């Protein structure tokens, strides 16, 4: 039951969304505020569905109507032109996010090793004052949105935009329905990843 304001104003959340529909997307993935025309030749229907232009251009889009975005998605093949050996090698890398598995060890020993001490007892010997400190210094001071974007992309502060973009592309490959047999259960996470890259792409806090 809605509560009316004594001054006659509608203070409900739904009312606010109606007045500011910027960026709203329907359950089907359509951009409700898009004013584009479908990019398919000869089609004059509204282009409310976006699709990446190419596997290596994932942040530039075509805009299609519902019928033509379905046709486009059916033909989409991220690994078009790659050999079976290259495909298998890439899939093996993607399983570990292209990061080599680090050997497990004693966490206490690793903590001492960061101080240049192989044996904890050396802390009382010649290495007592040798403390190289934290490598790389403190992290960047980023706006909250960019900090959240870096967390979503699992990126490091010292990375360049090119390195962050590489992490973004890997996430897209893992989350895109075409890589999961049409499974759309990860679409929400996919949208988060795309939002995160938009923040970093427009940021001036990272080298190109």
Coordinates of C-alpha atoms in Angstrom, one line a residue:
X1 CA 0.0 0.0 0.0
X2 CA 1.5 3.3 -1.0
X3 CA 1.6 6.3 1.3
X4 CA 0.5 9.6 -0.1
X5 CA 2.6 12.6 0.7
X6 CA 0.6 15.4 2.5
X7 CA 1.9 17.9 0.0
X8 CA 0.7 15.8 -3.0
X9 CA 4.1 14.5 -4.1
X10 CA 4.6 10.9 -5.2
X11 CA 7.8 9.9 -3.2
X12 CA 7.7 6.2 -4.3
X13 CA 10.8 4.5 -5.8
X14 CA 8.8 3.4 -8.8
X15 CA 7.8 7.0 -9.5
X16 CA 11.5 8.0 -9.4
X17 CA 12.4 5.3 -11.9
X18 CA 9.7 6.4 -14.3
X19 CA 11.0 10.0 -14.2
X20 CA 14.6 8.9 -14.7
X21 CA 14.7 5.9 -17.0
X22 CA 18.3 6.4 -18.0
X23 CA 20.0 3.1 -18.7
X24 CA 17.0 0.9 -17.8
X25 CA 17.1 -2.6 -19.3
X26 CA 14.1 -4.9 -19.5
X27 CA 14.2 -8.6 -18.5
X28 CA 14.9 -9.5 -22.2
X29 CA 18.1 -7.4 -22.3
X30 CA 16.5 -4.6 -24.4
X31 CA 17.6 -1.1 -23.7
X32 CA 14.2 0.6 -23.1
X33 CA 15.6 4.1 -23.7
X34 CA 17.5 3.4 -26.9
X35 CA 16.4 5.5 -29.9
X36 CA 18.6 3.7 -32.4
X37 CA 17.4 2.0 -35.6
X38 CA 18.3 -1.7 -36.2
X39 CA 21.8 -2.0 -37.9
X40 CA 20.6 -4.9 -40.1
X41 CA 20.5 -3.8 -43.7
X42 CA 16.9 -2.9 -44.7
X43 CA 15.4 -3.1 -41.2
X44 CA 13.6 -0.1 -39.8
X45 CA 12.7 -1.6 -36.4
X46 CA 14.0 0.0 -33.2
X47 CA 17.5 -1.2 -32.3
X48 CA 17.2 -2.0 -28.6
X49 CA 19.6 -5.0 -28.3
X50 CA 23.3 -4.5 -28.5
X51 CA 25.9 -7.1 -29.6
X52 CA 29.7 -6.9 -29.8
X53 CA 31.1 -6.2 -33.3
X54 CA 33.9 -8.7 -33.2
X55 CA 35.8 -11.0 -30.7
X56 CA 38.6 -8.5 -30.5
X57 CA 36.2 -5.5 -30.3
X58 CA 34.0 -6.3 -27.3
X59 CA 33.4 -2.7 -26.3
X60 CA 31.9 -1.5 -29.6
X61 CA 28.4 -2.7 -30.5
X62 CA 25.9 -3.2 -33.2
X63 CA 22.3 -2.4 -32.2
X64 CA 19.6 -4.8 -33.5
X65 CA 15.9 -5.4 -33.2
X66 CA 15.0 -8.6 -31.3
X67 CA 14.8 -10.8 -34.5
X68 CA 18.1 -9.7 -35.9
X69 CA 20.0 -9.9 -32.6
X70 CA 18.9 -13.5 -32.3
X71 CA 20.2 -14.2 -35.8
X72 CA 23.4 -12.4 -35.1
X73 CA 24.0 -14.4 -31.8
X74 CA 23.3 -17.7 -33.5
X75 CA 26.2 -16.9 -36.0
X76 CA 28.6 -15.6 -33.3
X77 CA 31.7 -17.6 -32.8
X78 CA 34.3 -16.1 -30.5
X79 CA 37.0 -18.6 -31.7
X80 CA 36.3 -18.3 -35.4
X81 CA 39.6 -18.8 -37.3
X82 CA 41.5 -20.5 -34.5
X83 CA 42.8 -24.1 -34.8
X84 CA 41.8 -26.9 -32.5
X85 CA 45.2 -26.8 -30.8
X86 CA 44.9 -23.0 -30.2
X87 CA 41.4 -23.5 -28.9
X88 CA 42.4 -26.2 -26.4
X89 CA 45.4 -24.1 -25.2
X90 CA 43.2 -21.1 -24.6
X91 CA 40.6 -23.1 -22.7
X92 CA 43.3 -24.5 -20.5
X93 CA 44.6 -21.0 -19.7
X94 CA 41.0 -19.7 -19.1
X95 CA 40.4 -22.3 -16.4
X96 CA 43.0 -20.6 -14.3
X97 CA 42.4 -17.0 -15.6
X98 CA 45.8 -17.3 -17.4
X99 CA 47.5 -17.2 -14.1
X100 CA 50.1 -19.9 -13.3
X101 CA 49.2 -22.0 -10.2
X102 CA 51.4 -21.0 -7.3
X103 CA 52.9 -23.8 -5.1
X104 CA 51.3 -24.1 -1.7
X105 CA 53.6 -23.5 1.3
X106 CA 53.8 -22.4 4.9
X107 CA 52.1 -18.9 5.0
X108 CA 54.3 -17.9 7.9
X109 CA 57.4 -18.8 5.9
X110 CA 56.1 -16.7 3.0
X111 CA 55.6 -13.8 5.3
X112 CA 59.2 -13.9 6.5
X113 CA 60.4 -14.4 2.9
X114 CA 58.9 -11.0 2.0
X115 CA 61.3 -9.5 4.5
X116 CA 64.3 -11.3 2.9
X117 CA 64.5 -13.8 5.7
X118 CA 64.5 -17.5 4.8
X119 CA 64.8 -18.6 8.5
X120 CA 62.6 -16.8 11.0
X121 CA 65.4 -17.0 13.5
X122 CA 67.5 -14.7 11.3
X123 CA 65.3 -11.8 12.6
X124 CA 67.7 -11.6 15.5
X125 CA 70.8 -11.8 13.4
X126 CA 72.4 -9.8 10.5
X127 CA 69.1 -9.4 8.7
X128 CA 67.3 -7.9 11.7
X129 CA 67.2 -4.4 10.1
X130 CA 66.7 -5.5 6.5
X131 CA 63.1 -4.7 5.6
X132 CA 62.6 -4.0 1.9
X133 CA 59.0 -3.1 2.7
X134 CA 55.9 -3.7 0.6
X135 CA 56.7 -4.0 -3.1
X136 CA 55.1 -1.5 -5.3
X137 CA 54.1 0.9 -2.5
X138 CA 50.5 1.9 -1.6
X139 CA 47.7 1.3 -4.1
X140 CA 46.2 4.1 -6.1
X141 CA 43.6 6.4 -4.7
X142 CA 40.6 5.6 -6.9
X143 CA 37.0 6.8 -6.8
X144 CA 34.6 4.2 -5.3
X145 CA 33.2 3.3 -8.7
X146 CA 36.6 2.6 -10.2
X147 CA 37.7 0.7 -7.1
X148 CA 34.6 -1.5 -7.4
X149 CA 35.3 -1.9 -11.1
X150 CA 38.8 -3.1 -10.4
X151 CA 37.5 -5.7 -7.9
X152 CA 35.0 -7.0 -10.4
X153 CA 37.7 -7.3 -13.1
X154 CA 40.1 -8.8 -10.6
X155 CA 42.7 -6.3 -11.8
X156 CA 45.7 -4.7 -10.0
X157 CA 46.2 -1.0 -9.4
X158 CA 49.5 -0.9 -11.3
X159 CA 48.1 -2.4 -14.5
X160 CA 47.7 -0.3 -17.6
X161 CA 44.4 0.0 -19.4
X162 CA 45.6 -2.6 -21.9
X163 CA 46.3 -5.1 -19.2
X164 CA 42.9 -4.4 -17.5
X165 CA 41.2 -4.8 -21.0
X166 CA 42.9 -8.2 -21.3
X167 CA 41.4 -9.3 -18.0
X168 CA 38.0 -8.0 -19.2
X169 CA 38.1 -10.0 -22.4
X170 CA 38.9 -13.2 -20.5
X171 CA 35.9 -12.7 -18.2
X172 CA 33.7 -12.0 -21.2
X173 CA 34.8 -15.2 -22.8
X174 CA 34.0 -17.2 -19.7
X175 CA 30.6 -15.6 -18.9
X176 CA 29.2 -15.1 -22.4
X177 CA 26.3 -17.5 -23.2
X178 CA 27.9 -18.7 -26.4
X179 CA 30.7 -20.2 -24.3
X180 CA 28.3 -21.9 -22.0
X181 CA 26.0 -23.7 -24.4
X182 CA 23.5 -20.8 -24.4
X183 CA 23.3 -20.8 -20.6
X184 CA 22.2 -17.3 -19.5
X185 CA 22.4 -17.8 -15.8
X186 CA 25.5 -15.6 -15.6
X187 CA 24.1 -12.7 -17.5
X188 CA 23.9 -10.5 -14.4
X189 CA 27.7 -11.1 -13.7
X190 CA 28.4 -10.4 -17.4
X191 CA 26.6 -7.1 -17.2
X192 CA 28.7 -6.2 -14.1
X193 CA 31.9 -7.0 -16.0
X194 CA 30.8 -4.8 -18.9
X195 CA 29.9 -2.0 -16.5
X196 CA 33.3 -2.3 -14.8
X197 CA 35.2 -2.0 -18.1
X198 CA 33.2 1.1 -19.0
X199 CA 34.4 2.8 -15.8
X200 CA 38.1 1.9 -16.4
X201 CA 38.0 2.7 -20.1
X202 CA 36.8 6.3 -19.3
X203 CA 39.2 6.8 -16.4
X204 CA 42.2 9.0 -16.4
X205 CA 43.8 7.2 -13.5
X206 CA 45.4 4.4 -15.7
X207 CA 48.0 4.6 -18.5
X208 CA 46.9 3.5 -21.9

